[in-house]
């Protein structure tokens, strides 16, 4: 039967209550300045003419009638491509508080329509699972109270650093000192590391702001923060600068940017903090990077050694990263050698049930400098929705399992374990990080928290914003469009980086002080933590408290 | 906070001297335990030869006592001396123990030509086997030490009361080194093995305070799978084992102990003459960094005595004395009680970088600073 289009309704037609966000517009306050429509990254607002009937009643002549007024109002588009993402930029720029997006509390029908043009839904951000995470529920309960008063976080001296790199057993260390053998290099760093966010994913202003902030933390505040580059390399001027020592260079499955790095080696003034080899990412296990053409600007193209404006998806597993065993032979040793065995090299894997096998493989490789385990709550610039929401493994139990495995072998911390994925998801960054450290991690990597804290990233756990992959980031954090990233002032980002790390440092001390710890980071201090969930307590082998 | 007292003298003295010092410091403990370690033994009714190892502990029943006897016999030990305490059970308010034993043995003939290491390992293994035997029988047998020239006594109760129960004032037992700790039971349960001092292969330490880094250190030490690194009913036991590990397994000089438990920070190590070596050592031994507050008092097999602080230095400890006799105590009044006729102006309270050593000659104190260079071939 031939359909009759008497009314404009199609299978994919949606209306306001079907969308995750509904624009509330107060016409009485609106001056029609147009700021909101200009700034909306999804172009979901548009001006439209509206007509309103004005009932008229002439009481004396007992006549009824109508008058009509025409006015310009703001309407919300309801097609998927232009659906509001709730970023709230309209509210941010409105001079009269006349507009804002409101989360829709009813069932969202858009879930059925996120496959436009046959493409599965993709987004940036991280798993949208609101509510307290397991890490949020861990409390620090071993308070020094009976014989020893708690320390004063403000006055006592605290050692809040950790090491990147392989740590020898005391016997090995002494034997190698005597024989003049090779002693792996270690770096003393702040235990909260800025996690890998690709140079291509972040805007140049964001990246510069982070680097400036990190340099300030190190050189002025004395907090030895390091940051990781992520896939895409590092600008040559940074590679040849003294700031390289604050940077962990990542080599990922696409090898993007490594030509530049290798070329810069002879001119490097100092060694990078470490080399991270990415095998997997907690937010999209089994996926590589998904940098699309609209984010491949001239600068990115030059750094990555590719043409401008072409899609650059990194392969999930490159041929040379065929297996972790092979990579032990090839990548770790090769990269360690490239830097004269003076730079710690460690792999990053997504948390999984096989993490322990990987760990045990690395433990027996003298060139492996650690293992980074990235959990399901980790963030990414772009991933399939289904990967982000439903694929992966939580980080806490994985890290704990690996740590206890090392303990059983008497090799605790010899191969440091780093944890990433969802630390600071609900804002409790120091608490989440310290909980993981007490479960056995030597340090934690934080990515999205840093973006949220330092650049005002709008993403939250209600599926808000999350358009990092589209290059339309309204704050200019993950966009390569100069019109957008000029909104972000690198100096202000740097200032926020410094503020953030000063705060984290204070909070870390506030956690360590009542536990009576000040001389070393409480790695594996599992007697200090408890949780009011019996099953979680059993699984993590920590105290059950209620 | 526990109270600690150590006295070392050229002339053997009664352990009761040290218990009187404990009495002077009595406000610091709660009667949840007393530990005594005596070294350089002298018995009134026996001419003791220091090559005979002494087994000391408690048998709770006659059955346990018989088991101990036959175990030692089967292993080839010949009993040379069995000390009988003049027990005054009326003073005892805790559990009525069947027997406190202090017995000197001749080592089995098979060790006649054995080297020092083999003999030391045998003594350790015998002690552990007896301890395990006691644990398998509902804790009816506790063995605190088995080593030449060393006696250990541990009991729940007030120090003076324990001393009176065992008639330690009668002069039957004397020693050149005596250390005592009155235990303020803190976070771990009341257990005889949890009383300080802790002992392993001639090395003993005791502590006042709390080691908040206990669990990770314990996990690491247990992971070594070395004989004797067991127990850990107290957070302070790891201090003894770290000292043992430093001296016996790593074969490093005593100065290194302080560098392992409380390393200097990076800026300080940059200026240290052996900074490069020590930085590497700090990394390798990072898991052994203690977090006090603690003062650690110890003795070594050659009768050297030592006192170190943790880095926070939130626990008191004083050393004082004169040539031939020295005392270390957690309180000044404890030193006063042990050596009243010294010049108190020469008392020394170590800072966090110091290791106070009383060498076996007992002529004068040695104070090592962590900032100083020390002799070590590896560090060259």
PDB file of N, CA, C and O in Angstrom, chain B residues 51-107:
ATOM      1  N   UNK B  51      78.895 -21.130  74.774  1.00  0.00           N
ATOM      2  CA  UNK B  51      78.643 -21.800  73.490  1.00  0.00           C
ATOM      3  C   UNK B  51      77.375 -22.666  73.535  1.00  0.00           C
ATOM      4  O   UNK B  51      76.890 -23.113  72.508  1.00  0.00           O
ATOM      5  N   UNK B  52      76.831 -22.898  74.716  1.00  0.00           N
ATOM      6  CA  UNK B  52      75.613 -23.710  74.818  1.00  0.00           C
ATOM      7  C   UNK B  52      74.376 -22.854  74.521  1.00  0.00           C
ATOM      8  O   UNK B  52      74.136 -21.858  75.209  1.00  0.00           O
ATOM      9  N   UNK B  53      73.601 -23.261  73.535  1.00  0.00           N
ATOM     10  CA  UNK B  53      72.374 -22.491  73.298  1.00  0.00           C
ATOM     11  C   UNK B  53      71.374 -22.671  74.436  1.00  0.00           C
ATOM     12  O   UNK B  53      71.280 -23.755  75.021  1.00  0.00           O
ATOM     13  N   UNK B  54      70.666 -21.596  74.733  1.00  0.00           N
ATOM     14  CA  UNK B  54      69.672 -21.626  75.813  1.00  0.00           C
ATOM     15  C   UNK B  54      68.276 -21.565  75.190  1.00  0.00           C
ATOM     16  O   UNK B  54      67.995 -20.690  74.365  1.00  0.00           O
ATOM     17  N   UNK B  55      67.448 -22.489  75.603  1.00  0.00           N
ATOM     18  CA  UNK B  55      66.070 -22.506  75.136  1.00  0.00           C
ATOM     19  C   UNK B  55      65.207 -21.871  76.215  1.00  0.00           C
ATOM     20  O   UNK B  55      65.281 -22.275  77.371  1.00  0.00           O
ATOM     21  N   UNK B  56      64.408 -20.873  75.836  1.00  0.00           N
ATOM     22  CA  UNK B  56      63.557 -20.285  76.873  1.00  0.00           C
ATOM     23  C   UNK B  56      62.139 -20.143  76.372  1.00  0.00           C
ATOM     24  O   UNK B  56      61.901 -19.876  75.193  1.00  0.00           O
ATOM     25  N   UNK B  57      61.212 -20.362  77.282  1.00  0.00           N
ATOM     26  CA  UNK B  57      59.799 -20.283  76.923  1.00  0.00           C
ATOM     27  C   UNK B  57      58.923 -20.733  78.061  1.00  0.00           C
ATOM     28  O   UNK B  57      59.339 -20.719  79.221  1.00  0.00           O
ATOM     29  N   UNK B  58      57.699 -21.118  77.712  1.00  0.00           N
ATOM     30  CA  UNK B  58      56.731 -21.524  78.726  1.00  0.00           C
ATOM     31  C   UNK B  58      56.052 -22.829  78.284  1.00  0.00           C
ATOM     32  O   UNK B  58      55.626 -22.937  77.124  1.00  0.00           O
ATOM     33  N   UNK B  59      55.977 -23.794  79.195  1.00  0.00           N
ATOM     34  CA  UNK B  59      55.168 -24.995  78.946  1.00  0.00           C
ATOM     35  C   UNK B  59      53.928 -24.879  79.818  1.00  0.00           C
ATOM     36  O   UNK B  59      54.018 -24.636  81.014  1.00  0.00           O
ATOM     37  N   UNK B  60      52.771 -25.030  79.196  1.00  0.00           N
ATOM     38  CA  UNK B  60      51.520 -24.810  79.920  1.00  0.00           C
ATOM     39  C   UNK B  60      51.076 -26.051  80.700  1.00  0.00           C
ATOM     40  O   UNK B  60      50.250 -25.956  81.588  1.00  0.00           O
ATOM     41  N   UNK B  61      51.602 -27.209  80.297  1.00  0.00           N
ATOM     42  CA  UNK B  61      51.158 -28.437  80.957  1.00  0.00           C
ATOM     43  C   UNK B  61      52.314 -29.416  81.020  1.00  0.00           C
ATOM     44  O   UNK B  61      53.322 -29.263  80.315  1.00  0.00           O
ATOM     45  N   UNK B  62      52.115 -30.411  81.829  1.00  0.00           N
ATOM     46  CA  UNK B  62      53.160 -31.414  81.962  1.00  0.00           C
ATOM     47  C   UNK B  62      53.343 -32.159  80.641  1.00  0.00           C
ATOM     48  O   UNK B  62      54.445 -32.512  80.254  1.00  0.00           O
ATOM     49  N   UNK B  63      52.222 -32.340  79.960  1.00  0.00           N
ATOM     50  CA  UNK B  63      52.256 -33.040  78.678  1.00  0.00           C
ATOM     51  C   UNK B  63      53.156 -32.292  77.674  1.00  0.00           C
ATOM     52  O   UNK B  63      53.991 -32.884  76.987  1.00  0.00           O
ATOM     53  N   UNK B  64      52.949 -30.974  77.633  1.00  0.00           N
ATOM     54  CA  UNK B  64      53.751 -30.143  76.729  1.00  0.00           C
ATOM     55  C   UNK B  64      55.219 -30.220  77.133  1.00  0.00           C
ATOM     56  O   UNK B  64      56.132 -30.265  76.297  1.00  0.00           O
ATOM     57  N   UNK B  65      55.426 -30.217  78.410  1.00  0.00           N
ATOM     58  CA  UNK B  65      56.788 -30.254  78.949  1.00  0.00           C
ATOM     59  C   UNK B  65      57.489 -31.552  78.529  1.00  0.00           C
ATOM     60  O   UNK B  65      58.631 -31.551  78.087  1.00  0.00           O
ATOM     61  N   UNK B  66      56.753 -32.673  78.620  1.00  0.00           N
ATOM     62  CA  UNK B  66      57.331 -33.981  78.222  1.00  0.00           C
ATOM     63  C   UNK B  66      57.629 -33.974  76.709  1.00  0.00           C
ATOM     64  O   UNK B  66      58.635 -34.489  76.262  1.00  0.00           O
ATOM     65  N   UNK B  67      56.680 -33.390  75.951  1.00  0.00           N
ATOM     66  CA  UNK B  67      56.884 -33.345  74.494  1.00  0.00           C
ATOM     67  C   UNK B  67      58.141 -32.580  74.132  1.00  0.00           C
ATOM     68  O   UNK B  67      58.919 -32.973  73.270  1.00  0.00           O
ATOM     69  N   UNK B  68      58.330 -31.474  74.838  1.00  0.00           N
ATOM     70  CA  UNK B  68      59.508 -30.638  74.590  1.00  0.00           C
ATOM     71  C   UNK B  68      60.777 -31.443  74.870  1.00  0.00           C
ATOM     72  O   UNK B  68      61.729 -31.457  74.083  1.00  0.00           O
ATOM     73  N   UNK B  69      60.734 -32.123  75.987  1.00  0.00           N
ATOM     74  CA  UNK B  69      61.891 -32.907  76.419  1.00  0.00           C
ATOM     75  C   UNK B  69      62.268 -33.950  75.372  1.00  0.00           C
ATOM     76  O   UNK B  69      63.421 -34.046  74.946  1.00  0.00           O
ATOM     77  N   UNK B  70      61.244 -34.696  74.958  1.00  0.00           N
ATOM     78  CA  UNK B  70      61.559 -35.781  74.027  1.00  0.00           C
ATOM     79  C   UNK B  70      61.934 -35.227  72.654  1.00  0.00           C
ATOM     80  O   UNK B  70      62.794 -35.771  71.963  1.00  0.00           O
ATOM     81  N   UNK B  71      61.321 -34.109  72.277  1.00  0.00           N
ATOM     82  CA  UNK B  71      61.674 -33.505  70.979  1.00  0.00           C
ATOM     83  C   UNK B  71      63.160 -33.147  70.944  1.00  0.00           C
ATOM     84  O   UNK B  71      63.871 -33.456  69.989  1.00  0.00           O
ATOM     85  N   UNK B  72      63.617 -32.485  72.000  1.00  0.00           N
ATOM     86  CA  UNK B  72      65.010 -32.029  72.041  1.00  0.00           C
ATOM     87  C   UNK B  72      65.955 -33.233  72.076  1.00  0.00           C
ATOM     88  O   UNK B  72      67.015 -33.216  71.448  1.00  0.00           O
ATOM     89  N   UNK B  73      65.537 -34.254  72.787  1.00  0.00           N
ATOM     90  CA  UNK B  73      66.380 -35.443  72.886  1.00  0.00           C
ATOM     91  C   UNK B  73      66.506 -36.127  71.524  1.00  0.00           C
ATOM     92  O   UNK B  73      67.587 -36.475  71.083  1.00  0.00           O
ATOM     93  N   UNK B  74      65.338 -36.248  70.863  1.00  0.00           N
ATOM     94  CA  UNK B  74      65.342 -36.900  69.551  1.00  0.00           C
ATOM     95  C   UNK B  74      66.190 -36.134  68.553  1.00  0.00           C
ATOM     96  O   UNK B  74      66.809 -36.703  67.677  1.00  0.00           O
ATOM     97  N   UNK B  75      66.190 -34.842  68.694  1.00  0.00           N
ATOM     98  CA  UNK B  75      66.952 -34.020  67.753  1.00  0.00           C
ATOM     99  C   UNK B  75      68.446 -34.058  68.080  1.00  0.00           C
ATOM    100  O   UNK B  75      69.263 -33.515  67.351  1.00  0.00           O
ATOM    101  N   UNK B  76      68.774 -34.648  69.186  1.00  0.00           N
ATOM    102  CA  UNK B  76      70.187 -34.857  69.521  1.00  0.00           C
ATOM    103  C   UNK B  76      70.761 -33.842  70.491  1.00  0.00           C
ATOM    104  O   UNK B  76      71.983 -33.744  70.650  1.00  0.00           O
ATOM    105  N   UNK B  77      69.921 -33.067  71.134  1.00  0.00           N
ATOM    106  CA  UNK B  77      70.424 -32.063  72.078  1.00  0.00           C
ATOM    107  C   UNK B  77      70.617 -32.696  73.454  1.00  0.00           C
ATOM    108  O   UNK B  77      69.788 -33.488  73.902  1.00  0.00           O
ATOM    109  N   UNK B  78      71.693 -32.338  74.093  1.00  0.00           N
ATOM    110  CA  UNK B  78      71.974 -32.887  75.424  1.00  0.00           C
ATOM    111  C   UNK B  78      71.764 -31.770  76.442  1.00  0.00           C
ATOM    112  O   UNK B  78      72.350 -30.685  76.335  1.00  0.00           O
ATOM    113  N   UNK B  79      70.915 -32.021  77.409  1.00  0.00           N
ATOM    114  CA  UNK B  79      70.599 -30.996  78.408  1.00  0.00           C
ATOM    115  C   UNK B  79      71.790 -30.795  79.337  1.00  0.00           C
ATOM    116  O   UNK B  79      72.290 -31.735  79.937  1.00  0.00           O
ATOM    117  N   UNK B  80      72.255 -29.559  79.446  1.00  0.00           N
ATOM    118  CA  UNK B  80      73.380 -29.255  80.318  1.00  0.00           C
ATOM    119  C   UNK B  80      72.920 -28.595  81.614  1.00  0.00           C
ATOM    120  O   UNK B  80      73.529 -28.743  82.657  1.00  0.00           O
ATOM    121  N   UNK B  81      71.869 -27.799  81.505  1.00  0.00           N
ATOM    122  CA  UNK B  81      71.420 -27.069  82.688  1.00  0.00           C
ATOM    123  C   UNK B  81      69.944 -26.734  82.543  1.00  0.00           C
ATOM    124  O   UNK B  81      69.489 -26.354  81.462  1.00  0.00           O
ATOM    125  N   UNK B  82      69.216 -26.903  83.616  1.00  0.00           N
ATOM    126  CA  UNK B  82      67.792 -26.600  83.591  1.00  0.00           C
ATOM    127  C   UNK B  82      67.525 -25.648  84.753  1.00  0.00           C
ATOM    128  O   UNK B  82      67.593 -26.052  85.915  1.00  0.00           O
ATOM    129  N   UNK B  83      67.265 -24.410  84.433  1.00  0.00           N
ATOM    130  CA  UNK B  83      67.093 -23.428  85.508  1.00  0.00           C
ATOM    131  C   UNK B  83      65.713 -23.566  86.142  1.00  0.00           C
ATOM    132  O   UNK B  83      64.706 -23.663  85.446  1.00  0.00           O
ATOM    133  N   UNK B  84      65.707 -23.583  87.481  1.00  0.00           N
ATOM    134  CA  UNK B  84      64.418 -23.656  88.195  1.00  0.00           C
ATOM    135  C   UNK B  84      64.147 -22.290  88.807  1.00  0.00           C
ATOM    136  O   UNK B  84      64.894 -21.845  89.671  1.00  0.00           O
ATOM    137  N   UNK B  85      63.093 -21.632  88.321  1.00  0.00           N
ATOM    138  CA  UNK B  85      62.715 -20.350  88.940  1.00  0.00           C
ATOM    139  C   UNK B  85      62.121 -20.629  90.314  1.00  0.00           C
ATOM    140  O   UNK B  85      61.379 -21.601  90.484  1.00  0.00           O
ATOM    141  N   UNK B  86      62.458 -19.803  91.265  1.00  0.00           N
ATOM    142  CA  UNK B  86      61.836 -19.917  92.583  1.00  0.00           C
ATOM    143  C   UNK B  86      60.481 -19.226  92.484  1.00  0.00           C
ATOM    144  O   UNK B  86      60.351 -18.017  92.700  1.00  0.00           O
ATOM    145  N   UNK B  87      59.459 -19.989  92.098  1.00  0.00           N
ATOM    146  CA  UNK B  87      58.158 -19.408  91.761  1.00  0.00           C
ATOM    147  C   UNK B  87      57.370 -18.995  92.997  1.00  0.00           C
ATOM    148  O   UNK B  87      57.281 -19.758  93.959  1.00  0.00           O
ATOM    149  N   UNK B  88      56.815 -17.795  92.932  1.00  0.00           N
ATOM    150  CA  UNK B  88      55.900 -17.369  94.003  1.00  0.00           C
ATOM    151  C   UNK B  88      54.551 -17.131  93.339  1.00  0.00           C
ATOM    152  O   UNK B  88      54.236 -16.025  92.907  1.00  0.00           O
ATOM    153  N   UNK B  89      53.816 -18.212  93.256  1.00  0.00           N
ATOM    154  CA  UNK B  89      52.600 -18.162  92.452  1.00  0.00           C
ATOM    155  C   UNK B  89      51.531 -17.228  93.024  1.00  0.00           C
ATOM    156  O   UNK B  89      50.607 -16.832  92.316  1.00  0.00           O
ATOM    157  N   UNK B  90      51.686 -16.896  94.301  1.00  0.00           N
ATOM    158  CA  UNK B  90      50.713 -15.984  94.921  1.00  0.00           C
ATOM    159  C   UNK B  90      50.707 -14.628  94.209  1.00  0.00           C
ATOM    160  O   UNK B  90      49.699 -13.926  94.182  1.00  0.00           O
ATOM    161  N   UNK B  91      51.860 -14.274  93.635  1.00  0.00           N
ATOM    162  CA  UNK B  91      51.951 -12.981  92.942  1.00  0.00           C
ATOM    163  C   UNK B  91      51.312 -13.002  91.551  1.00  0.00           C
ATOM    164  O   UNK B  91      51.176 -11.966  90.911  1.00  0.00           O
ATOM    165  N   UNK B  92      51.010 -14.180  91.094  1.00  0.00           N
ATOM    166  CA  UNK B  92      50.551 -14.296  89.710  1.00  0.00           C
ATOM    167  C   UNK B  92      49.037 -14.092  89.639  1.00  0.00           C
ATOM    168  O   UNK B  92      48.296 -14.758  90.348  1.00  0.00           O
ATOM    169  N   UNK B  93      48.593 -13.159  88.836  1.00  0.00           N
ATOM    170  CA  UNK B  93      47.147 -12.993  88.747  1.00  0.00           C
ATOM    171  C   UNK B  93      46.591 -13.433  87.398  1.00  0.00           C
ATOM    172  O   UNK B  93      45.405 -13.415  87.171  1.00  0.00           O
ATOM    173  N   UNK B  94      47.488 -13.853  86.548  1.00  0.00           N
ATOM    174  CA  UNK B  94      47.037 -14.322  85.240  1.00  0.00           C
ATOM    175  C   UNK B  94      46.898 -15.834  85.246  1.00  0.00           C
ATOM    176  O   UNK B  94      46.532 -16.450  86.240  1.00  0.00           O
ATOM    177  N   UNK B  95      47.221 -16.394  84.125  1.00  0.00           N
ATOM    178  CA  UNK B  95      47.118 -17.840  83.964  1.00  0.00           C
ATOM    179  C   UNK B  95      48.224 -18.521  84.780  1.00  0.00           C
ATOM    180  O   UNK B  95      49.346 -18.022  84.836  1.00  0.00           O
ATOM    181  N   UNK B  96      47.899 -19.641  85.428  1.00  0.00           N
ATOM    182  CA  UNK B  96      48.911 -20.365  86.184  1.00  0.00           C
ATOM    183  C   UNK B  96      49.705 -21.255  85.224  1.00  0.00           C
ATOM    184  O   UNK B  96      49.224 -22.280  84.768  1.00  0.00           O
ATOM    185  N   UNK B  97      50.916 -20.829  84.923  1.00  0.00           N
ATOM    186  CA  UNK B  97      51.732 -21.579  83.959  1.00  0.00           C
ATOM    187  C   UNK B  97      52.327 -22.817  84.618  1.00  0.00           C
ATOM    188  O   UNK B  97      52.735 -22.762  85.775  1.00  0.00           O
ATOM    189  N   UNK B  98      52.419 -23.898  83.854  1.00  0.00           N
ATOM    190  CA  UNK B  98      53.018 -25.113  84.424  1.00  0.00           C
ATOM    191  C   UNK B  98      54.505 -24.890  84.683  1.00  0.00           C
ATOM    192  O   UNK B  98      55.019 -25.162  85.754  1.00  0.00           O
ATOM    193  N   UNK B  99      55.209 -24.363  83.692  1.00  0.00           N
ATOM    194  CA  UNK B  99      56.653 -24.158  83.883  1.00  0.00           C
ATOM    195  C   UNK B  99      57.204 -23.093  82.961  1.00  0.00           C
ATOM    196  O   UNK B  99      56.933 -23.078  81.766  1.00  0.00           O
ATOM    197  N   UNK B 100      57.974 -22.211  83.529  1.00  0.00           N
ATOM    198  CA  UNK B 100      58.815 -21.331  82.719  1.00  0.00           C
ATOM    199  C   UNK B 100      60.119 -22.078  82.580  1.00  0.00           C
ATOM    200  O   UNK B 100      60.651 -22.569  83.563  1.00  0.00           O
ATOM    201  N   UNK B 101      60.657 -22.178  81.381  1.00  0.00           N
ATOM    202  CA  UNK B 101      61.923 -22.917  81.290  1.00  0.00           C
ATOM    203  C   UNK B 101      63.038 -22.077  80.692  1.00  0.00           C
ATOM    204  O   UNK B 101      62.813 -21.228  79.826  1.00  0.00           O
ATOM    205  N   UNK B 102      64.218 -22.277  81.217  1.00  0.00           N
ATOM    206  CA  UNK B 102      65.459 -21.701  80.708  1.00  0.00           C
ATOM    207  C   UNK B 102      66.451 -22.852  80.761  1.00  0.00           C
ATOM    208  O   UNK B 102      66.869 -23.264  81.840  1.00  0.00           O
ATOM    209  N   UNK B 103      66.750 -23.441  79.620  1.00  0.00           N
ATOM    210  CA  UNK B 103      67.552 -24.659  79.616  1.00  0.00           C
ATOM    211  C   UNK B 103      68.717 -24.522  78.635  1.00  0.00           C
ATOM    212  O   UNK B 103      68.523 -24.135  77.485  1.00  0.00           O
ATOM    213  N   UNK B 104      69.889 -24.871  79.121  1.00  0.00           N
ATOM    214  CA  UNK B 104      71.068 -24.826  78.252  1.00  0.00           C
ATOM    215  C   UNK B 104      71.326 -26.222  77.704  1.00  0.00           C
ATOM    216  O   UNK B 104      71.216 -27.216  78.424  1.00  0.00           O
ATOM    217  N   UNK B 105      71.600 -26.260  76.398  1.00  0.00           N
ATOM    218  CA  UNK B 105      71.822 -27.549  75.738  1.00  0.00           C
ATOM    219  C   UNK B 105      73.195 -27.581  75.075  1.00  0.00           C
ATOM    220  O   UNK B 105      73.736 -26.542  74.690  1.00  0.00           O
ATOM    221  N   UNK B 106      73.687 -28.801  74.917  1.00  0.00           N
ATOM    222  CA  UNK B 106      74.856 -28.973  74.056  1.00  0.00           C
ATOM    223  C   UNK B 106      74.300 -29.345  72.670  1.00  0.00           C
ATOM    224  O   UNK B 106      73.377 -30.154  72.553  1.00  0.00           O
ATOM    225  N   UNK B 107      74.894 -28.743  71.643  1.00  0.00           N
ATOM    226  CA  UNK B 107      74.365 -29.011  70.297  1.00  0.00           C
ATOM    227  C   UNK B 107      74.645 -30.445  69.896  1.00  0.00           C
ATOM    228  O   UNK B 107      75.614 -31.046  70.362  1.00  0.00           O
TER     229      UNK B 107
END
